[in-house]
Amino acid sequence: MKKRFITIAVDGGAASGKSSTSRALAEKFGLLHVDTGAHYRTLALSLLRRGIDSVEKFAGAEDPFADLALGTCVRGNEARMSISGSVPDDSEIRNDAVNSVVSQFAAIPQVRKFLFDYQRGQVAVARDNNFAGLVMEGRDIGSNILPDADLRIFLTADAAARQRRRAAEGIPDSIAARDKLDSSRKTAPLTQAAGAIVIDSTFLDLSQVVEKISEMIREKLAAEGE
Ligand code: CDP
């Protein structure tokens, strides 16, 4: 029998543990890890470099996406989005300048539309590169990008715990402000998709969260094998 290809959506607010959880699951099960937050950050960086640093400037630009060709670079288990052939370093997309505009740009329907096909297309990238499946993290993966995913997880943790985690990483970030914008926007807001499994990690460490989801993955794979 052909081996099962599994798709996992991991959504949650800022610093809810999506990235570390998704990375660990990808390693454990041989999945391709796709961080859609990095897509929004990379696109925000390109817009900033074009002098577009506000929603008003975006609206005033004739063709804000002119010549922005999206590509994928697979490094180990990670899929990184390239724009016009280059993948920015983490330090270029995780800093105050990008943090302060990314959620505003992410609320623009045109921006989300620009990334939609690319993000859905990552399933094919995972298949073409012979991964056992894909774990995609973001805000609207289970609700919008991969509503048909085999597992849809929604990670939560109380705001103080999330702020502490981000501070411990040594990265200054306005997570409360981004969460507010992400939850209140009209297009594909941060929301718990119907049928998603909620995991509150306030009192769980990374390995406990990973184990909980691993158990669900094993169940899915076993059910398929029957
Ligand atoms: O690192 P953190 O979880 O705080 O954020 P991120 O996943 O890197 O995402 C950065 C920003 O991109 C979020 O605050 C959202 O505004 C936006 N985003 C989104 O709108 N939809 C997604 N699927 C992923 C990110």
PDB file of C-alpha atoms and ligand atoms in Angstrom:
ATOM      1  CA  MET A   1       0.000   0.000   0.000  1.00  0.00           C
ATOM      2  CA  LYS A   2       1.207   3.510  -0.776  1.00  0.00           C
ATOM      3  CA  LYS A   3       2.437   5.327   2.308  1.00  0.00           C
ATOM      4  CA  ARG A   4       0.060   7.905   3.685  1.00  0.00           C
ATOM      5  CA  PHE A   5       0.855  11.603   3.101  1.00  0.00           C
ATOM      6  CA  ILE A   6      -0.308  13.625   6.106  1.00  0.00           C
ATOM      7  CA  THR A   7      -1.153  17.325   6.280  1.00  0.00           C
ATOM      8  CA  ILE A   8      -1.170  19.242   9.564  1.00  0.00           C
ATOM      9  CA  ALA A   9      -2.336  22.811  10.150  1.00  0.00           C
ATOM     10  CA  VAL A  10      -1.026  24.597  13.259  1.00  0.00           C
ATOM     11  CA  ASP A  11      -2.598  27.962  14.046  1.00  0.00           C
ATOM     12  CA  GLY A  12      -2.326  30.283  17.015  1.00  0.00           C
ATOM     13  CA  GLY A  13      -1.482  33.778  18.221  1.00  0.00           C
ATOM     14  CA  ALA A  14       1.928  35.388  18.406  1.00  0.00           C
ATOM     15  CA  ALA A  15       4.477  33.403  20.426  1.00  0.00           C
ATOM     16  CA  SER A  16       2.000  30.597  21.094  1.00  0.00           C
ATOM     17  CA  GLY A  17       4.705  28.031  20.283  1.00  0.00           C
ATOM     18  CA  LYS A  18       3.672  27.329  16.682  1.00  0.00           C
ATOM     19  CA  SER A  19       7.156  27.435  15.201  1.00  0.00           C
ATOM     20  CA  SER A  20       9.003  25.279  17.717  1.00  0.00           C
ATOM     21  CA  THR A  21       6.155  22.767  17.788  1.00  0.00           C
ATOM     22  CA  SER A  22       5.917  22.584  13.990  1.00  0.00           C
ATOM     23  CA  ARG A  23       9.678  22.276  13.598  1.00  0.00           C
ATOM     24  CA  ALA A  24       9.813  19.403  16.095  1.00  0.00           C
ATOM     25  CA  LEU A  25       6.919  17.587  14.402  1.00  0.00           C
ATOM     26  CA  ALA A  26       8.559  18.010  11.009  1.00  0.00           C
ATOM     27  CA  GLU A  27      11.792  16.416  12.279  1.00  0.00           C
ATOM     28  CA  LYS A  28      10.008  13.605  14.049  1.00  0.00           C
ATOM     29  CA  PHE A  29       7.738  12.537  11.190  1.00  0.00           C
ATOM     30  CA  GLY A  30       9.770  13.600   8.147  1.00  0.00           C
ATOM     31  CA  LEU A  31       7.387  16.403   7.183  1.00  0.00           C
ATOM     32  CA  LEU A  32       8.049  19.612   5.297  1.00  0.00           C
ATOM     33  CA  HIS A  33       7.701  22.595   7.659  1.00  0.00           C
ATOM     34  CA  VAL A  34       6.129  25.700   6.170  1.00  0.00           C
ATOM     35  CA  ASP A  35       6.017  28.877   8.277  1.00  0.00           C
ATOM     36  CA  THR A  36       3.470  31.163   6.636  1.00  0.00           C
ATOM     37  CA  GLY A  37       4.276  33.935   9.129  1.00  0.00           C
ATOM     38  CA  ALA A  38       7.677  34.071   7.427  1.00  0.00           C
ATOM     39  CA  HIS A  39       5.877  34.565   4.077  1.00  0.00           C
ATOM     40  CA  TYR A  40       4.079  37.644   5.406  1.00  0.00           C
ATOM     41  CA  ARG A  41       7.290  38.873   6.984  1.00  0.00           C
ATOM     42  CA  THR A  42       9.298  38.360   3.777  1.00  0.00           C
ATOM     43  CA  LEU A  43       6.673  40.143   1.720  1.00  0.00           C
ATOM     44  CA  ALA A  44       6.540  42.996   4.267  1.00  0.00           C
ATOM     45  CA  LEU A  45      10.325  43.346   3.982  1.00  0.00           C
ATOM     46  CA  SER A  46      10.114  43.600   0.190  1.00  0.00           C
ATOM     47  CA  LEU A  47       7.408  46.241   0.443  1.00  0.00           C
ATOM     48  CA  LEU A  48       9.453  48.208   2.993  1.00  0.00           C
ATOM     49  CA  ARG A  49      12.424  48.082   0.626  1.00  0.00           C
ATOM     50  CA  ARG A  50      10.197  49.645  -2.029  1.00  0.00           C
ATOM     51  CA  GLY A  51       9.404  52.492   0.313  1.00  0.00           C
ATOM     52  CA  ILE A  52       5.936  51.121   1.065  1.00  0.00           C
ATOM     53  CA  ASP A  53       5.776  51.416   4.843  1.00  0.00           C
ATOM     54  CA  SER A  54       2.063  51.910   5.490  1.00  0.00           C
ATOM     55  CA  VAL A  55      -1.327  50.733   4.310  1.00  0.00           C
ATOM     56  CA  GLU A  56      -1.871  54.162   2.741  1.00  0.00           C
ATOM     57  CA  LYS A  57       1.325  53.900   0.697  1.00  0.00           C
ATOM     58  CA  PHE A  58       0.327  50.381  -0.326  1.00  0.00           C
ATOM     59  CA  ALA A  59      -3.039  51.674  -1.517  1.00  0.00           C
ATOM     60  CA  GLY A  60      -1.330  54.491  -3.411  1.00  0.00           C
ATOM     61  CA  ALA A  61       1.234  52.273  -5.156  1.00  0.00           C
ATOM     62  CA  GLU A  62       0.450  51.486  -8.763  1.00  0.00           C
ATOM     63  CA  ASP A  63       1.514  47.845  -8.629  1.00  0.00           C
ATOM     64  CA  PRO A  64       2.992  47.045  -5.215  1.00  0.00           C
ATOM     65  CA  PHE A  65       3.847  43.472  -6.261  1.00  0.00           C
ATOM     66  CA  ALA A  66       5.477  44.333  -9.597  1.00  0.00           C
ATOM     67  CA  ASP A  67       8.293  41.881 -10.366  1.00  0.00           C
ATOM     68  CA  LEU A  68       7.978  40.095  -7.015  1.00  0.00           C
ATOM     69  CA  ALA A  69       8.434  36.465  -8.086  1.00  0.00           C
ATOM     70  CA  LEU A  70       7.793  33.942  -5.310  1.00  0.00           C
ATOM     71  CA  GLY A  71       9.822  30.754  -5.085  1.00  0.00           C
ATOM     72  CA  THR A  72      10.608  28.024  -2.581  1.00  0.00           C
ATOM     73  CA  CYS A  73      13.960  26.910  -1.268  1.00  0.00           C
ATOM     74  CA  VAL A  74      13.900  23.634   0.679  1.00  0.00           C
ATOM     75  CA  ARG A  75      16.635  23.422   3.323  1.00  0.00           C
ATOM     76  CA  GLY A  76      16.473  20.230   5.357  1.00  0.00           C
ATOM     77  CA  ASN A  77      12.871  20.067   6.604  1.00  0.00           C
ATOM     78  CA  GLU A  78      12.227  23.766   6.083  1.00  0.00           C
ATOM     79  CA  ALA A  79      10.573  25.412   3.108  1.00  0.00           C
ATOM     80  CA  ARG A  80      11.696  29.024   2.844  1.00  0.00           C
ATOM     81  CA  MET A  81      10.007  31.515   0.568  1.00  0.00           C
ATOM     82  CA  SER A  82      12.248  33.424  -1.776  1.00  0.00           C
ATOM     83  CA  ILE A  83      11.305  36.666  -3.452  1.00  0.00           C
ATOM     84  CA  SER A  84      12.985  37.344  -6.742  1.00  0.00           C
ATOM     85  CA  GLY A  85      15.455  34.566  -6.063  1.00  0.00           C
ATOM     86  CA  SER A  86      16.617  35.430  -2.575  1.00  0.00           C
ATOM     87  CA  VAL A  87      15.630  34.178   0.875  1.00  0.00           C
ATOM     88  CA  PRO A  88      16.100  36.820   3.571  1.00  0.00           C
ATOM     89  CA  ASP A  89      17.948  35.980   6.797  1.00  0.00           C
ATOM     90  CA  ASP A  90      15.890  35.589   9.962  1.00  0.00           C
ATOM     91  CA  SER A  91      17.346  38.793  11.365  1.00  0.00           C
ATOM     92  CA  GLU A  92      16.016  40.707   8.357  1.00  0.00           C
ATOM     93  CA  ILE A  93      12.415  39.578   8.892  1.00  0.00           C
ATOM     94  CA  ARG A  94      12.265  39.307  12.687  1.00  0.00           C
ATOM     95  CA  ASN A  95      12.917  42.799  13.899  1.00  0.00           C
ATOM     96  CA  ASP A  96      11.043  45.909  15.018  1.00  0.00           C
ATOM     97  CA  ALA A  97      10.720  47.373  11.538  1.00  0.00           C
ATOM     98  CA  VAL A  98       8.939  44.284  10.169  1.00  0.00           C
ATOM     99  CA  ASN A  99       6.990  43.591  13.391  1.00  0.00           C
ATOM    100  CA  SER A 100       5.490  47.037  13.280  1.00  0.00           C
ATOM    101  CA  VAL A 101       4.014  46.694   9.769  1.00  0.00           C
ATOM    102  CA  VAL A 102       3.508  42.985   9.101  1.00  0.00           C
ATOM    103  CA  SER A 103       0.056  42.633  10.661  1.00  0.00           C
ATOM    104  CA  GLN A 104      -1.189  45.770   8.935  1.00  0.00           C
ATOM    105  CA  PHE A 105      -0.104  44.422   5.563  1.00  0.00           C
ATOM    106  CA  ALA A 106      -1.467  40.959   6.425  1.00  0.00           C
ATOM    107  CA  ALA A 107      -4.918  42.505   6.905  1.00  0.00           C
ATOM    108  CA  ILE A 108      -5.012  43.717   3.279  1.00  0.00           C
ATOM    109  CA  PRO A 109      -7.108  41.284   1.163  1.00  0.00           C
ATOM    110  CA  GLN A 110      -4.823  41.819  -1.877  1.00  0.00           C
ATOM    111  CA  VAL A 111      -1.800  40.733   0.179  1.00  0.00           C
ATOM    112  CA  ARG A 112      -3.536  37.566   1.390  1.00  0.00           C
ATOM    113  CA  LYS A 113      -4.710  36.812  -2.132  1.00  0.00           C
ATOM    114  CA  PHE A 114      -1.179  37.253  -3.448  1.00  0.00           C
ATOM    115  CA  LEU A 115       0.054  34.512  -1.084  1.00  0.00           C
ATOM    116  CA  PHE A 116      -2.924  32.123  -1.208  1.00  0.00           C
ATOM    117  CA  ASP A 117      -2.014  29.947  -4.220  1.00  0.00           C
ATOM    118  CA  TYR A 118       1.637  29.978  -3.242  1.00  0.00           C
ATOM    119  CA  GLN A 119       0.793  28.684   0.230  1.00  0.00           C
ATOM    120  CA  ARG A 120      -1.585  25.978  -0.994  1.00  0.00           C
ATOM    121  CA  GLY A 121       1.057  25.018  -3.522  1.00  0.00           C
ATOM    122  CA  GLN A 122       3.387  24.006  -0.703  1.00  0.00           C
ATOM    123  CA  VAL A 123       1.543  20.672  -0.476  1.00  0.00           C
ATOM    124  CA  ALA A 124       2.844  19.842  -3.944  1.00  0.00           C
ATOM    125  CA  VAL A 125       6.335  20.997  -2.955  1.00  0.00           C
ATOM    126  CA  ALA A 126       6.245  18.526  -0.042  1.00  0.00           C
ATOM    127  CA  ARG A 127       5.098  15.698  -2.317  1.00  0.00           C
ATOM    128  CA  ASP A 128       7.600  16.508  -5.054  1.00  0.00           C
ATOM    129  CA  ASN A 129      10.421  16.478  -2.512  1.00  0.00           C
ATOM    130  CA  ASN A 130       9.288  13.107  -1.129  1.00  0.00           C
ATOM    131  CA  PHE A 131       8.343  14.276   2.352  1.00  0.00           C
ATOM    132  CA  ALA A 132       5.948  12.121   4.391  1.00  0.00           C
ATOM    133  CA  GLY A 133       3.641  15.114   4.638  1.00  0.00           C
ATOM    134  CA  LEU A 134       3.542  18.747   5.554  1.00  0.00           C
ATOM    135  CA  VAL A 135       3.084  20.824   8.684  1.00  0.00           C
ATOM    136  CA  MET A 136       2.018  24.382   7.945  1.00  0.00           C
ATOM    137  CA  GLU A 137       1.755  27.031  10.653  1.00  0.00           C
ATOM    138  CA  GLY A 138       0.061  30.410  10.698  1.00  0.00           C
ATOM    139  CA  ARG A 139      -3.175  32.146  11.598  1.00  0.00           C
ATOM    140  CA  ASP A 140      -5.631  30.916   8.963  1.00  0.00           C
ATOM    141  CA  ILE A 141      -4.242  27.558   7.866  1.00  0.00           C
ATOM    142  CA  GLY A 142      -6.998  25.352   9.280  1.00  0.00           C
ATOM    143  CA  SER A 143      -9.710  27.872   8.455  1.00  0.00           C
ATOM    144  CA  ASN A 144      -8.633  29.043   5.029  1.00  0.00           C
ATOM    145  CA  ILE A 145      -5.476  27.666   3.413  1.00  0.00           C
ATOM    146  CA  LEU A 146      -5.802  23.950   4.260  1.00  0.00           C
ATOM    147  CA  PRO A 147      -9.331  23.467   5.599  1.00  0.00           C
ATOM    148  CA  ASP A 148      -9.023  19.878   4.391  1.00  0.00           C
ATOM    149  CA  ALA A 149      -5.899  19.147   6.489  1.00  0.00           C
ATOM    150  CA  ASP A 150      -5.810  15.775   8.238  1.00  0.00           C
ATOM    151  CA  LEU A 151      -5.178  17.463  11.589  1.00  0.00           C
ATOM    152  CA  ARG A 152      -5.969  21.025  12.519  1.00  0.00           C
ATOM    153  CA  ILE A 153      -4.429  22.273  15.763  1.00  0.00           C
ATOM    154  CA  PHE A 154      -5.057  25.593  17.464  1.00  0.00           C
ATOM    155  CA  LEU A 155      -2.396  26.527  20.024  1.00  0.00           C
ATOM    156  CA  THR A 156      -3.170  28.918  22.838  1.00  0.00           C
ATOM    157  CA  ALA A 157      -1.301  30.144  25.890  1.00  0.00           C
ATOM    158  CA  ASP A 158      -2.107  33.033  28.157  1.00  0.00           C
ATOM    159  CA  ALA A 159      -0.767  36.419  27.124  1.00  0.00           C
ATOM    160  CA  ALA A 160       1.746  36.696  29.970  1.00  0.00           C
ATOM    161  CA  ALA A 161       3.269  33.299  29.145  1.00  0.00           C
ATOM    162  CA  ARG A 162       3.592  34.257  25.476  1.00  0.00           C
ATOM    163  CA  GLN A 163       5.183  37.613  26.288  1.00  0.00           C
ATOM    164  CA  ARG A 164       7.677  35.824  28.577  1.00  0.00           C
ATOM    165  CA  ARG A 165       8.584  33.305  25.858  1.00  0.00           C
ATOM    166  CA  ARG A 166       9.233  35.992  23.257  1.00  0.00           C
ATOM    167  CA  ALA A 167      11.297  38.015  25.750  1.00  0.00           C
ATOM    168  CA  ALA A 168      13.303  34.877  26.603  1.00  0.00           C
ATOM    169  CA  GLU A 169      14.187  34.562  22.919  1.00  0.00           C
ATOM    170  CA  GLY A 170      15.657  38.043  23.214  1.00  0.00           C
ATOM    171  CA  ILE A 171      13.416  39.379  20.442  1.00  0.00           C
ATOM    172  CA  PRO A 172      11.556  42.627  21.168  1.00  0.00           C
ATOM    173  CA  ASP A 173       7.999  42.220  19.936  1.00  0.00           C
ATOM    174  CA  SER A 174       4.603  43.811  20.366  1.00  0.00           C
ATOM    175  CA  ILE A 175       2.666  40.563  20.437  1.00  0.00           C
ATOM    176  CA  ALA A 176      -0.455  42.040  22.060  1.00  0.00           C
ATOM    177  CA  ALA A 177      -0.781  44.684  19.333  1.00  0.00           C
ATOM    178  CA  ARG A 178      -0.279  42.128  16.537  1.00  0.00           C
ATOM    179  CA  ASP A 179      -2.776  39.724  18.112  1.00  0.00           C
ATOM    180  CA  LYS A 180      -5.364  42.473  18.278  1.00  0.00           C
ATOM    181  CA  LEU A 181      -4.919  43.354  14.614  1.00  0.00           C
ATOM    182  CA  ASP A 182      -4.817  39.693  13.544  1.00  0.00           C
ATOM    183  CA  SER A 183      -7.996  38.770  15.444  1.00  0.00           C
ATOM    184  CA  SER A 184     -10.019  41.789  14.420  1.00  0.00           C
ATOM    185  CA  ARG A 185      -9.242  41.993  10.685  1.00  0.00           C
ATOM    186  CA  LYS A 186     -12.046  41.194   8.225  1.00  0.00           C
ATOM    187  CA  THR A 187     -10.150  38.857   5.896  1.00  0.00           C
ATOM    188  CA  ALA A 188      -9.091  35.482   7.295  1.00  0.00           C
ATOM    189  CA  PRO A 189      -8.721  36.607  10.917  1.00  0.00           C
ATOM    190  CA  LEU A 190      -6.919  34.607  13.570  1.00  0.00           C
ATOM    191  CA  THR A 191      -9.676  32.323  14.683  1.00  0.00           C
ATOM    192  CA  GLN A 192     -10.181  28.838  15.967  1.00  0.00           C
ATOM    193  CA  ALA A 193     -11.456  26.876  12.964  1.00  0.00           C
ATOM    194  CA  ALA A 194     -14.525  24.725  13.512  1.00  0.00           C
ATOM    195  CA  GLY A 195     -13.316  21.243  14.290  1.00  0.00           C
ATOM    196  CA  ALA A 196      -9.790  22.336  15.226  1.00  0.00           C
ATOM    197  CA  ILE A 197      -8.219  20.728  18.277  1.00  0.00           C
ATOM    198  CA  VAL A 198      -7.274  23.297  20.903  1.00  0.00           C
ATOM    199  CA  ILE A 199      -4.123  22.830  22.951  1.00  0.00           C
ATOM    200  CA  ASP A 200      -3.461  25.292  25.762  1.00  0.00           C
ATOM    201  CA  SER A 201       0.277  25.330  26.385  1.00  0.00           C
ATOM    202  CA  THR A 202       0.340  27.777  29.305  1.00  0.00           C
ATOM    203  CA  PHE A 203       1.335  24.939  31.648  1.00  0.00           C
ATOM    204  CA  LEU A 204       2.872  22.544  29.130  1.00  0.00           C
ATOM    205  CA  ASP A 205       6.435  22.545  27.890  1.00  0.00           C
ATOM    206  CA  LEU A 206       7.387  22.042  24.251  1.00  0.00           C
ATOM    207  CA  SER A 207       7.964  18.299  24.551  1.00  0.00           C
ATOM    208  CA  GLN A 208       4.530  17.794  26.135  1.00  0.00           C
ATOM    209  CA  VAL A 209       2.796  19.702  23.346  1.00  0.00           C
ATOM    210  CA  VAL A 210       4.757  17.790  20.701  1.00  0.00           C
ATOM    211  CA  GLU A 211       3.894  14.473  22.360  1.00  0.00           C
ATOM    212  CA  LYS A 212       0.174  15.297  22.453  1.00  0.00           C
ATOM    213  CA  ILE A 213       0.131  16.061  18.723  1.00  0.00           C
ATOM    214  CA  SER A 214       2.400  13.099  17.929  1.00  0.00           C
ATOM    215  CA  GLU A 215      -0.145  10.810  19.542  1.00  0.00           C
ATOM    216  CA  MET A 216      -2.859  12.244  17.257  1.00  0.00           C
ATOM    217  CA  ILE A 217      -0.634  11.800  14.197  1.00  0.00           C
ATOM    218  CA  ARG A 218       0.098   8.165  15.113  1.00  0.00           C
ATOM    219  CA  GLU A 219      -3.633   7.532  15.502  1.00  0.00           C
ATOM    220  CA  LYS A 220      -4.321   9.012  12.061  1.00  0.00           C
ATOM    221  CA  LEU A 221      -1.564   6.976  10.452  1.00  0.00           C
ATOM    222  CA  ALA A 222      -2.702   3.788  12.204  1.00  0.00           C
ATOM    223  CA  ALA A 223      -6.319   4.343  11.165  1.00  0.00           C
ATOM    224  CA  GLU A 224      -5.162   4.728   7.583  1.00  0.00           C
ATOM    225  CA  GLY A 225      -3.158   1.501   7.740  1.00  0.00           C
ATOM    226  CA  GLU A 226      -6.179  -0.584   8.851  1.00  0.00           C
TER     227      GLU A 226
HETATM  228  O1  CDP B   1       6.244  34.777  15.259  1.00  0.00           O
HETATM  229  P1  CDP B   1       4.803  35.018  15.451  1.00  0.00           P
HETATM  230  O2  CDP B   1       3.988  33.780  15.689  1.00  0.00           O
HETATM  231  O3  CDP B   1       4.504  36.071  16.428  1.00  0.00           O
HETATM  232  O4  CDP B   1       4.256  35.624  14.079  1.00  0.00           O
HETATM  233  P2  CDP B   1       4.405  35.021  12.646  1.00  0.00           P
HETATM  234  O5  CDP B   1       3.805  33.655  12.617  1.00  0.00           O
HETATM  235  O6  CDP B   1       5.811  35.169  12.217  1.00  0.00           O
HETATM  236  O7  CDP B   1       3.459  35.972  11.772  1.00  0.00           O
HETATM  237  C1  CDP B   1       3.733  37.343  11.614  1.00  0.00           C
HETATM  238  C2  CDP B   1       2.459  38.058  11.219  1.00  0.00           C
HETATM  239  O8  CDP B   1       2.042  37.590   9.927  1.00  0.00           O
HETATM  240  C3  CDP B   1       1.266  37.811  12.123  1.00  0.00           C
HETATM  241  O9  CDP B   1       1.204  38.695  13.229  1.00  0.00           O
HETATM  242  C4  CDP B   1       0.094  38.033  11.162  1.00  0.00           C
HETATM  243  O10 CDP B   1      -0.203  39.399  11.038  1.00  0.00           O
HETATM  244  C5  CDP B   1       0.625  37.561   9.836  1.00  0.00           C
HETATM  245  N1  CDP B   1       0.159  36.212   9.482  1.00  0.00           N
HETATM  246  C6  CDP B   1      -1.100  36.075   8.948  1.00  0.00           C
HETATM  247  O11 CDP B   1      -1.829  37.046   8.846  1.00  0.00           O
HETATM  248  N2  CDP B   1      -1.541  34.859   8.500  1.00  0.00           N
HETATM  249  C7  CDP B   1      -0.759  33.782   8.605  1.00  0.00           C
HETATM  250  N3  CDP B   1      -1.203  32.612   8.145  1.00  0.00           N
HETATM  251  C8  CDP B   1       0.521  33.878   9.186  1.00  0.00           C
HETATM  252  C9  CDP B   1       0.964  35.126   9.628  1.00  0.00           C
END
